[in-house]
Amino acid sequence: MVSLIINLLQRLVLLHLCVVLFCGGSVWGLNYTKYRQVGDLRLARIQKHLDSLNKPPVFSVQSPDGDIIDCVHKRKQPALDHPLLKNHKIQRVPPEMPKVRPIEKQEEGEEGGKSVNTSQSHGYIRRGVWQMWHQNGQRCPKGTVPVRRSTVHDVMRANSLYDFGKKRRSIAPLARRADAPDVVSGNGHEHAIAYTGTSSEVYGAKATINVWDPKIEVLNEFSLSQIWVLSGSFDGSDLNSIEAGWQVSPELYGDSRPRLFTYWTSDAYQATGCYNLLCSGFIQTNSRIAIGAAISPLSEFQGSQFDVTIVIWKDPKLGNWWMGFGDDTLVGYWPAELFTHLADRATMVEWGGEVVNSRANGQHTSTEMGSGHFAEDGFGKASYFRNLEIVDSDNSLITARDISTLAENTNCYNIKSSGNNQWGTYFYYGGPGRNPQCQ
């Protein structure tokens, strides 16, 4: 009897190891059975990395979605482990917020489609988008910052410990005009974006984006909607990029919930930078917003629309690049020391969607971009970016005019831009991926 119990316990332990360490299973409709043996040495390396990443919390919050949010003293956060930030003092004086200019009247019009009457549809937009970990009413104490705890599960879903928290480097540049944005097709990434010209002197960007939960076909694919602030060579290895928005990435987070995210790199995604707080660099100052945490509630098809406003700008006094959420909430900043070209200014801004098309079954992915509907479906059905603005050398927000748009395969994902007095410059974008015209 005792031996039978021991045998049963051994089987349960092995089953637990299969779940925790081998990343097998089929979750959220994703089929990603991928068993990998994990040796003691590799597991020890993973745990050592997690110990350096997960700082001792003052307090922890158990989120309804399964996340653990650690409230870490702001002077103990991961950012300050960066070698370039050893002597960095956290900026205590609030940055000078970009000045808002009077609304400029715009003519109705749209590239490649009919103008949408946003004045009527605007009434269906609700504010107050927040994060799932707030639902139990708990908050991080003053003087701490919320950090989503990383787990062995998270690392095991990545290709390697080195790849954990990083974007895969581009393989081959897409043939494009000299002033077109930095997008690639060789690594299976597809976009529907709007962008400014490379001759611009830009000190930040802003937009309001509605949030959806696009379906993801394969574990290592993602769907995101974000702002890119860029400088450097698009064809070399010195591209600097600061990015923020929302994304669905089962590989990174272990679920299919849309989450607030950030990213940075100073060498074209080679060795520097990462998502969120998964490496040192981004310094968080806000105790209420957890980067990498799930956003709730979401937009509904032909129903209420939920959107978030994100602004990234360079503090004209100290030179750090700040991120704001909503109209006046400071999240944190990327210190100027992290960058080369962006230490001065940006030369291009991009807004829009990106997906990974891995062609896992020899055909185009069915991973959705945005709401999963094409741009021409309009308000309540398609995703949008509205009130596109850039920050000029006077630290003023101005409407982004004369933007260009790009989508590599409009049968899969597309974009249509327009402008009016209420939404300023805006666009609808997205698509379902694989369909009879997209194979």
Tab-separated table of C-alpha atoms in Angstrom:
chain	number	residue	atom	x	y	z
A	1	MET	CA	0.000	0.000	0.000
A	2	VAL	CA	2.828	2.367	0.952
A	3	SER	CA	4.671	1.602	-2.295
A	4	LEU	CA	1.470	2.305	-4.253
A	5	ILE	CA	1.114	5.710	-2.567
A	6	ILE	CA	4.785	6.525	-3.218
A	7	ASN	CA	4.384	5.543	-6.874
A	8	LEU	CA	1.313	7.741	-7.171
A	9	LEU	CA	3.129	10.672	-5.592
A	10	GLN	CA	6.040	10.203	-7.987
A	11	ARG	CA	3.650	10.302	-10.927
A	12	LEU	CA	2.076	13.516	-9.598
A	13	VAL	CA	5.504	15.105	-9.203
A	14	LEU	CA	6.454	14.123	-12.756
A	15	LEU	CA	3.152	15.530	-14.025
A	16	HIS	CA	3.827	18.753	-12.151
A	17	LEU	CA	7.308	18.996	-13.665
A	18	CYS	CA	5.795	18.417	-17.102
A	19	VAL	CA	3.502	21.395	-16.593
A	20	VAL	CA	6.001	23.692	-14.890
A	21	LEU	CA	9.168	22.965	-16.782
A	22	PHE	CA	8.334	21.435	-20.133
A	23	CYS	CA	5.872	24.041	-21.416
A	24	GLY	CA	3.508	21.439	-22.831
A	25	GLY	CA	-0.212	21.648	-23.261
A	26	SER	CA	-2.980	23.348	-25.155
A	27	VAL	CA	-4.228	26.535	-23.535
A	28	TRP	CA	-6.485	29.365	-24.772
A	29	GLY	CA	-7.087	27.440	-28.005
A	30	LEU	CA	-3.361	27.450	-28.790
A	31	ASN	CA	-1.747	24.161	-29.678
A	32	TYR	CA	1.834	24.422	-28.529
A	33	THR	CA	2.884	21.061	-27.183
A	34	LYS	CA	6.635	21.500	-26.886
A	35	TYR	CA	8.360	19.279	-24.355
A	36	ARG	CA	11.895	20.229	-23.431
A	37	GLN	CA	14.056	18.503	-20.861
A	38	VAL	CA	15.397	20.913	-18.278
A	39	GLY	CA	18.649	20.009	-16.593
A	40	ASP	CA	19.616	21.097	-13.098
A	41	LEU	CA	22.278	23.480	-14.438
A	42	ARG	CA	19.867	25.264	-16.752
A	43	LEU	CA	17.219	25.465	-14.064
A	44	ALA	CA	19.809	26.951	-11.689
A	45	ARG	CA	20.744	29.587	-14.286
A	46	ILE	CA	17.072	30.458	-14.775
A	47	GLN	CA	16.510	30.770	-11.042
A	48	LYS	CA	19.597	32.956	-10.629
A	49	HIS	CA	18.300	35.280	-13.349
A	50	LEU	CA	14.863	35.417	-11.729
A	51	ASP	CA	16.434	36.170	-8.337
A	52	SER	CA	18.176	39.206	-9.834
A	53	LEU	CA	15.022	40.299	-11.662
A	54	ASN	CA	12.430	39.792	-8.909
A	55	LYS	CA	13.470	42.203	-6.192
A	56	PRO	CA	12.338	41.584	-2.581
A	57	PRO	CA	8.879	43.155	-2.289
A	58	VAL	CA	7.576	45.392	0.470
A	59	PHE	CA	4.107	44.049	-0.320
A	60	SER	CA	2.571	41.765	-2.970
A	61	VAL	CA	-0.815	41.768	-4.688
A	62	GLN	CA	-2.449	38.628	-6.104
A	63	SER	CA	-4.233	39.659	-9.295
A	64	PRO	CA	-7.471	37.905	-10.355
A	65	ASP	CA	-5.764	36.895	-13.623
A	66	GLY	CA	-3.048	34.940	-11.810
A	67	ASP	CA	-0.317	37.589	-11.898
A	68	ILE	CA	1.583	38.477	-8.765
A	69	ILE	CA	2.389	42.177	-8.569
A	70	ASP	CA	5.318	42.906	-6.267
A	71	CYS	CA	5.501	46.346	-4.675
A	72	VAL	CA	9.241	47.043	-4.761
A	73	HIS	CA	10.939	50.023	-3.148
A	74	LYS	CA	11.590	52.452	-5.982
A	75	ARG	CA	15.320	52.605	-5.197
A	76	LYS	CA	15.539	48.795	-5.428
A	77	GLN	CA	13.804	48.420	-8.819
A	78	PRO	CA	15.537	46.421	-11.631
A	79	ALA	CA	16.314	49.521	-13.740
A	80	LEU	CA	19.113	50.666	-11.478
A	81	ASP	CA	21.126	47.470	-12.037
A	82	HIS	CA	22.113	48.784	-15.486
A	83	PRO	CA	25.868	49.504	-15.677
A	84	LEU	CA	25.185	52.943	-17.198
A	85	LEU	CA	22.875	53.806	-14.288
A	86	LYS	CA	25.054	52.883	-11.320
A	87	ASN	CA	25.357	56.526	-10.311
A	88	HIS	CA	21.957	57.595	-11.610
A	89	LYS	CA	19.728	59.470	-9.211
A	90	ILE	CA	16.017	58.942	-9.800
A	91	GLN	CA	14.495	62.102	-11.221
A	92	ARG	CA	12.400	63.585	-8.421
A	93	VAL	CA	11.406	66.848	-10.086
A	94	PRO	CA	8.432	66.171	-12.387
A	95	PRO	CA	9.256	66.713	-16.055
A	96	GLU	CA	7.827	69.637	-17.949
A	97	MET	CA	4.679	68.261	-19.582
A	98	PRO	CA	4.222	68.991	-23.298
A	99	LYS	CA	2.153	72.124	-23.839
A	100	VAL	CA	-1.224	71.715	-25.498
A	101	ARG	CA	-1.905	74.068	-28.386
A	102	PRO	CA	-5.423	75.191	-29.371
A	103	ILE	CA	-7.220	72.596	-31.532
A	104	GLU	CA	-6.525	73.174	-35.188
A	105	LYS	CA	-9.457	72.758	-37.551
A	106	GLN	CA	-9.030	70.025	-40.136
A	107	GLU	CA	-10.744	69.244	-43.366
A	108	GLU	CA	-12.697	66.007	-43.582
A	109	GLY	CA	-11.047	63.481	-45.827
A	110	GLU	CA	-9.514	60.069	-45.963
A	111	GLU	CA	-6.957	58.169	-47.930
A	112	GLY	CA	-8.625	55.309	-49.736
A	113	GLY	CA	-12.011	55.337	-48.024
A	114	LYS	CA	-15.042	57.272	-46.831
A	115	SER	CA	-14.780	59.630	-43.908
A	116	VAL	CA	-16.352	58.365	-40.682
A	117	ASN	CA	-18.715	60.537	-38.669
A	118	THR	CA	-16.791	60.307	-35.418
A	119	SER	CA	-18.862	63.030	-33.747
A	120	GLN	CA	-21.798	60.619	-33.498
A	121	SER	CA	-19.746	57.559	-32.647
A	122	HIS	CA	-17.751	59.391	-29.968
A	123	GLY	CA	-20.600	58.931	-27.507
A	124	TYR	CA	-19.914	55.210	-27.292
A	125	ILE	CA	-16.383	55.678	-25.959
A	126	ARG	CA	-15.901	55.125	-22.246
A	127	ARG	CA	-12.904	56.229	-20.231
A	128	GLY	CA	-11.443	54.677	-17.132
A	129	VAL	CA	-9.512	51.818	-18.706
A	130	TRP	CA	-7.376	50.440	-15.921
A	131	GLN	CA	-5.639	47.229	-14.954
A	132	MET	CA	-6.908	43.882	-13.751
A	133	TRP	CA	-4.772	43.794	-10.596
A	134	HIS	CA	-6.732	46.791	-9.263
A	135	GLN	CA	-9.998	44.849	-9.167
A	136	ASN	CA	-9.508	43.635	-5.591
A	137	GLY	CA	-8.995	47.212	-4.421
A	138	GLN	CA	-5.359	46.800	-3.407
A	139	ARG	CA	-2.602	49.250	-4.324
A	140	CYS	CA	1.138	49.501	-3.826
A	141	PRO	CA	2.239	51.714	-0.922
A	142	LYS	CA	3.757	55.127	-1.514
A	143	GLY	CA	7.489	54.938	-2.217
A	144	THR	CA	7.182	51.605	-4.055
A	145	VAL	CA	6.582	50.668	-7.692
A	146	PRO	CA	4.494	47.709	-8.940
A	147	VAL	CA	6.500	45.043	-10.781
A	148	ARG	CA	4.908	41.992	-12.406
A	149	ARG	CA	6.730	38.972	-10.961
A	150	SER	CA	8.490	36.780	-13.536
A	151	THR	CA	8.310	32.998	-13.161
A	152	VAL	CA	10.038	29.885	-14.401
A	153	HIS	CA	7.007	29.391	-16.670
A	154	ASP	CA	7.706	32.739	-18.327
A	155	VAL	CA	11.350	31.985	-19.060
A	156	MET	CA	10.632	28.470	-20.308
A	157	ARG	CA	8.281	29.769	-22.990
A	158	ALA	CA	11.132	31.792	-24.527
A	159	ASN	CA	13.608	30.228	-26.953
A	160	SER	CA	16.384	30.707	-24.426
A	161	LEU	CA	17.270	32.627	-21.300
A	162	TYR	CA	19.066	35.179	-23.515
A	163	ASP	CA	15.913	35.669	-25.623
A	164	PHE	CA	13.615	36.095	-22.628
A	165	GLY	CA	11.938	39.490	-22.764
A	166	LYS	CA	13.516	40.496	-26.075
A	167	LYS	CA	12.173	41.070	-29.555
A	168	ARG	CA	13.688	38.817	-32.175
A	169	ARG	CA	16.157	40.717	-34.295
A	170	SER	CA	15.161	41.594	-37.836
A	171	ILE	CA	16.658	39.378	-40.521
A	172	ALA	CA	16.170	41.255	-43.777
A	173	PRO	CA	14.970	44.809	-44.409
A	174	LEU	CA	11.865	45.328	-46.492
A	175	ALA	CA	12.498	47.034	-49.833
A	176	ARG	CA	11.246	50.573	-49.259
A	177	ARG	CA	11.767	54.247	-50.006
A	178	ALA	CA	14.580	55.945	-48.129
A	179	ASP	CA	12.097	57.759	-45.876
A	180	ALA	CA	9.899	54.744	-45.126
A	181	PRO	CA	9.794	53.328	-41.603
A	182	ASP	CA	11.865	50.556	-40.130
A	183	VAL	CA	9.739	47.506	-40.892
A	184	VAL	CA	10.893	44.082	-41.968
A	185	SER	CA	9.362	41.158	-43.778
A	186	GLY	CA	12.192	38.627	-43.565
A	187	ASN	CA	11.352	37.646	-39.989
A	188	GLY	CA	7.621	37.305	-40.576
A	189	HIS	CA	6.543	40.590	-38.976
A	190	GLU	CA	3.659	42.392	-40.681
A	191	HIS	CA	2.455	45.915	-40.029
A	192	ALA	CA	-0.293	48.443	-40.612
A	193	ILE	CA	1.219	51.753	-39.563
A	194	ALA	CA	1.248	55.502	-40.045
A	195	TYR	CA	4.544	57.387	-39.855
A	196	THR	CA	6.230	60.755	-40.134
A	197	GLY	CA	9.112	61.592	-42.488
A	198	THR	CA	12.706	60.964	-41.427
A	199	SER	CA	13.665	64.609	-41.915
A	200	SER	CA	11.604	65.641	-38.894
A	201	GLU	CA	13.035	66.805	-35.586
A	202	VAL	CA	10.762	65.136	-33.069
A	203	TYR	CA	10.822	65.237	-29.279
A	204	GLY	CA	7.906	62.921	-28.585
A	205	ALA	CA	4.572	61.512	-29.725
A	206	LYS	CA	1.064	60.918	-28.425
A	207	ALA	CA	-2.056	58.989	-29.431
A	208	THR	CA	-5.213	57.434	-28.047
A	209	ILE	CA	-5.697	53.733	-28.910
A	210	ASN	CA	-8.710	51.502	-28.331
A	211	VAL	CA	-7.959	48.146	-26.714
A	212	TRP	CA	-9.078	44.737	-28.038
A	213	ASP	CA	-8.205	41.092	-27.461
A	214	PRO	CA	-7.064	39.790	-30.865
A	215	LYS	CA	-6.870	36.019	-31.285
A	216	ILE	CA	-3.393	34.491	-31.583
A	217	GLU	CA	-2.909	31.292	-33.604
A	218	VAL	CA	0.529	30.092	-32.462
A	219	LEU	CA	2.324	30.467	-29.117
A	220	ASN	CA	5.331	32.386	-30.482
A	221	GLU	CA	3.217	34.905	-32.410
A	222	PHE	CA	1.959	38.192	-31.001
A	223	SER	CA	-0.298	41.085	-31.897
A	224	LEU	CA	0.430	44.600	-30.696
A	225	SER	CA	-0.621	48.213	-31.153
A	226	GLN	CA	1.948	50.811	-30.218
A	227	ILE	CA	3.854	54.054	-30.700
A	228	TRP	CA	7.465	53.917	-31.913
A	229	VAL	CA	9.838	56.872	-31.291
A	230	LEU	CA	12.935	56.308	-33.422
A	231	SER	CA	16.354	57.673	-34.326
A	232	GLY	CA	19.471	56.269	-35.952
A	233	SER	CA	20.147	54.141	-38.989
A	234	PHE	CA	17.337	51.877	-40.159
A	235	ASP	CA	19.782	49.730	-42.141
A	236	GLY	CA	22.577	49.532	-39.590
A	237	SER	CA	23.057	48.389	-36.021
A	238	ASP	CA	22.626	51.701	-34.218
A	239	LEU	CA	18.855	52.187	-34.383
A	240	ASN	CA	17.445	53.649	-31.158
A	241	SER	CA	13.787	52.918	-30.411
A	242	ILE	CA	11.388	53.678	-27.559
A	243	GLU	CA	8.030	51.910	-27.766
A	244	ALA	CA	4.807	51.690	-25.761
A	245	GLY	CA	1.285	50.405	-26.287
A	246	TRP	CA	-0.750	47.258	-25.689
A	247	GLN	CA	-0.010	43.729	-26.821
A	248	VAL	CA	-1.228	40.135	-26.687
A	249	SER	CA	1.736	37.749	-26.412
A	250	PRO	CA	1.120	34.223	-25.057
A	251	GLU	CA	4.854	33.469	-25.183
A	252	LEU	CA	5.781	36.467	-23.053
A	253	TYR	CA	2.904	36.459	-20.557
A	254	GLY	CA	1.438	32.949	-20.627
A	255	ASP	CA	-2.076	34.043	-21.587
A	256	SER	CA	-4.033	35.883	-24.275
A	257	ARG	CA	-4.930	39.034	-22.364
A	258	PRO	CA	-4.040	42.473	-23.757
A	259	ARG	CA	-1.391	44.123	-21.611
A	260	LEU	CA	0.250	47.525	-21.289
A	261	PHE	CA	3.865	47.231	-22.433
A	262	THR	CA	7.038	49.164	-23.142
A	263	TYR	CA	10.191	48.357	-25.112
A	264	TRP	CA	13.538	50.018	-25.775
A	265	THR	CA	16.726	49.320	-27.705
A	266	SER	CA	19.827	51.342	-28.589
A	267	ASP	CA	21.359	48.881	-31.070
A	268	ALA	CA	18.577	47.761	-33.430
A	269	TYR	CA	17.272	44.985	-31.122
A	270	GLN	CA	20.628	43.182	-30.970
A	271	ALA	CA	21.830	43.122	-27.360
A	272	THR	CA	20.318	46.099	-25.559
A	273	GLY	CA	16.841	46.641	-24.218
A	274	CYS	CA	13.810	44.521	-23.475
A	275	TYR	CA	10.082	44.476	-22.841
A	276	ASN	CA	8.730	46.151	-19.725
A	277	LEU	CA	10.989	45.701	-16.685
A	278	LEU	CA	12.507	42.398	-17.852
A	279	CYS	CA	15.953	43.987	-17.905
A	280	SER	CA	17.487	47.065	-16.344
A	281	GLY	CA	16.837	50.412	-18.020
A	282	PHE	CA	13.310	51.856	-17.681
A	283	ILE	CA	12.856	53.645	-14.345
A	284	GLN	CA	9.316	53.496	-12.979
A	285	THR	CA	7.993	56.286	-10.772
A	286	ASN	CA	4.274	55.451	-10.584
A	287	SER	CA	2.884	53.236	-7.806
A	288	ARG	CA	-0.455	52.495	-9.499
A	289	ILE	CA	0.404	51.330	-13.018
A	290	ALA	CA	2.136	47.977	-13.508
A	291	ILE	CA	3.867	47.645	-16.865
A	292	GLY	CA	3.076	44.231	-18.324
A	293	ALA	CA	-0.184	43.926	-16.379
A	294	ALA	CA	-3.492	43.114	-18.069
A	295	ILE	CA	-5.815	45.912	-19.188
A	296	SER	CA	-9.481	45.698	-18.242
A	297	PRO	CA	-12.145	46.320	-19.519
A	298	LEU	CA	-11.861	45.992	-23.306
A	299	SER	CA	-13.621	47.236	-26.427
A	300	GLU	CA	-16.689	45.323	-27.575
A	301	PHE	CA	-17.678	44.647	-31.181
A	302	GLN	CA	-20.510	47.075	-32.045
A	303	GLY	CA	-20.508	48.065	-28.384
A	304	SER	CA	-18.626	50.244	-25.924
A	305	GLN	CA	-15.112	51.248	-26.921
A	306	PHE	CA	-12.335	51.455	-24.344
A	307	ASP	CA	-9.210	53.399	-25.198
A	308	VAL	CA	-5.936	54.437	-23.589
A	309	THR	CA	-3.866	57.552	-24.170
A	310	ILE	CA	-0.084	57.167	-24.287
A	311	VAL	CA	2.491	59.928	-24.627
A	312	ILE	CA	6.281	59.623	-24.881
A	313	TRP	CA	8.385	62.782	-24.764
A	314	LYS	CA	11.829	64.130	-23.963
A	315	ASP	CA	12.083	66.253	-20.841
A	316	PRO	CA	13.577	69.517	-22.163
A	317	LYS	CA	15.478	70.165	-18.925
A	318	LEU	CA	17.090	66.835	-17.985
A	319	GLY	CA	16.824	65.018	-21.327
A	320	ASN	CA	15.174	61.817	-20.065
A	321	TRP	CA	12.404	60.251	-22.185
A	322	TRP	CA	9.184	60.081	-20.162
A	323	MET	CA	6.078	57.966	-20.616
A	324	GLY	CA	2.658	59.260	-19.657
A	325	PHE	CA	-0.631	57.352	-19.426
A	326	GLY	CA	-3.930	59.168	-19.791
A	327	ASP	CA	-3.851	62.941	-19.799
A	328	ASP	CA	-1.514	63.638	-16.888
A	329	THR	CA	-0.298	60.417	-15.225
A	330	LEU	CA	3.472	59.898	-15.241
A	331	VAL	CA	4.543	56.251	-15.481
A	332	GLY	CA	8.326	56.547	-15.569
A	333	TYR	CA	11.232	57.298	-17.886
A	334	TRP	CA	14.054	55.968	-20.005
A	335	PRO	CA	17.259	57.750	-18.853
A	336	ALA	CA	19.124	59.621	-21.584
A	337	GLU	CA	22.261	57.604	-20.718
A	338	LEU	CA	20.748	54.510	-22.358
A	339	PHE	CA	20.792	55.988	-25.860
A	340	THR	CA	23.069	57.356	-28.534
A	341	HIS	CA	20.904	59.039	-31.197
A	342	LEU	CA	17.879	59.469	-28.929
A	343	ALA	CA	20.094	61.243	-26.412
A	344	ASP	CA	19.544	64.224	-28.722
A	345	ARG	CA	16.137	63.841	-30.413
A	346	ALA	CA	14.028	61.504	-32.531
A	347	THR	CA	13.805	61.624	-36.320
A	348	MET	CA	10.695	59.499	-36.904
A	349	VAL	CA	7.496	58.431	-35.195
A	350	GLU	CA	5.333	55.438	-36.085
A	351	TRP	CA	1.858	54.530	-34.836
A	352	GLY	CA	0.019	51.283	-35.597
A	353	GLY	CA	-0.223	47.536	-35.403
A	354	GLU	CA	2.231	44.668	-35.767
A	355	VAL	CA	1.812	40.888	-35.804
A	356	VAL	CA	4.105	37.914	-36.232
A	357	ASN	CA	3.236	35.617	-39.143
A	358	SER	CA	5.190	32.395	-38.542
A	359	ARG	CA	3.382	30.452	-41.306
A	360	ALA	CA	3.404	27.494	-38.940
A	361	ASN	CA	1.237	25.323	-41.214
A	362	GLY	CA	2.628	26.580	-44.505
A	363	GLN	CA	-0.054	29.244	-44.785
A	364	HIS	CA	-0.587	32.764	-43.503
A	365	THR	CA	-1.372	33.013	-39.811
A	366	SER	CA	-4.897	33.689	-38.590
A	367	THR	CA	-3.491	35.845	-35.792
A	368	GLU	CA	-5.594	39.006	-35.720
A	369	MET	CA	-4.390	42.596	-35.702
A	370	GLY	CA	-6.383	45.052	-33.593
A	371	SER	CA	-10.009	43.937	-33.452
A	372	GLY	CA	-9.521	41.406	-36.248
A	373	HIS	CA	-11.553	43.577	-38.639
A	374	PHE	CA	-10.367	45.630	-41.594
A	375	ALA	CA	-10.106	49.420	-41.423
A	376	GLU	CA	-13.118	50.083	-43.648
A	377	ASP	CA	-15.454	48.505	-41.060
A	378	GLY	CA	-15.042	51.707	-39.039
A	379	PHE	CA	-16.054	52.684	-35.525
A	380	GLY	CA	-17.182	49.958	-33.145
A	381	LYS	CA	-15.763	47.237	-35.380
A	382	ALA	CA	-12.219	48.217	-36.399
A	383	SER	CA	-9.359	49.353	-34.188
A	384	TYR	CA	-8.301	52.982	-34.207
A	385	PHE	CA	-5.562	55.413	-33.266
A	386	ARG	CA	-6.918	58.927	-32.794
A	387	ASN	CA	-5.537	62.372	-32.013
A	388	LEU	CA	-2.085	61.600	-33.381
A	389	GLU	CA	0.309	64.274	-32.167
A	390	ILE	CA	4.039	64.925	-32.068
A	391	VAL	CA	6.077	66.995	-29.602
A	392	ASP	CA	8.091	69.748	-31.278
A	393	SER	CA	11.319	71.516	-30.223
A	394	ASP	CA	9.253	73.958	-28.124
A	395	ASN	CA	7.864	71.018	-26.081
A	396	SER	CA	4.441	71.632	-27.590
A	397	LEU	CA	2.000	69.011	-28.852
A	398	ILE	CA	1.047	69.579	-32.487
A	399	THR	CA	-1.242	67.559	-34.740
A	400	ALA	CA	0.669	65.020	-36.840
A	401	ARG	CA	0.065	66.159	-40.411
A	402	ASP	CA	1.214	64.744	-43.738
A	403	ILE	CA	1.574	61.242	-42.347
A	404	SER	CA	2.202	58.298	-44.652
A	405	THR	CA	0.703	54.843	-44.211
A	406	LEU	CA	2.080	51.382	-44.899
A	407	ALA	CA	0.736	47.831	-44.851
A	408	GLU	CA	2.741	45.043	-46.460
A	409	ASN	CA	-0.254	42.869	-47.362
A	410	THR	CA	-3.570	44.713	-47.457
A	411	ASN	CA	-5.472	41.474	-48.033
A	412	CYS	CA	-4.457	40.428	-44.525
A	413	TYR	CA	-4.235	43.713	-42.585
A	414	ASN	CA	-4.843	47.273	-43.775
A	415	ILE	CA	-4.981	50.908	-42.664
A	416	LYS	CA	-7.014	53.997	-43.664
A	417	SER	CA	-6.254	57.464	-42.310
A	418	SER	CA	-8.339	60.612	-42.037
A	419	GLY	CA	-8.776	63.776	-40.016
A	420	ASN	CA	-11.467	65.923	-38.409
A	421	ASN	CA	-11.807	68.520	-35.685
A	422	GLN	CA	-12.705	66.070	-32.929
A	423	TRP	CA	-10.255	63.226	-33.513
A	424	GLY	CA	-7.549	65.291	-35.200
A	425	THR	CA	-5.434	63.003	-37.363
A	426	TYR	CA	-6.622	59.421	-36.926
A	427	PHE	CA	-6.741	56.054	-38.644
A	428	TYR	CA	-8.489	52.714	-38.536
A	429	TYR	CA	-6.367	49.612	-39.007
A	430	GLY	CA	-6.203	45.836	-38.551
A	431	GLY	CA	-7.485	42.636	-40.079
A	432	PRO	CA	-8.151	38.940	-39.566
A	433	GLY	CA	-5.005	37.538	-41.107
A	434	ARG	CA	-5.726	34.356	-43.096
A	435	ASN	CA	-8.848	34.559	-45.264
A	436	PRO	CA	-9.695	33.578	-48.869
A	437	GLN	CA	-7.674	36.569	-50.165
A	438	CYS	CA	-4.838	36.105	-47.645
A	439	GLN	CA	-3.194	32.721	-47.890
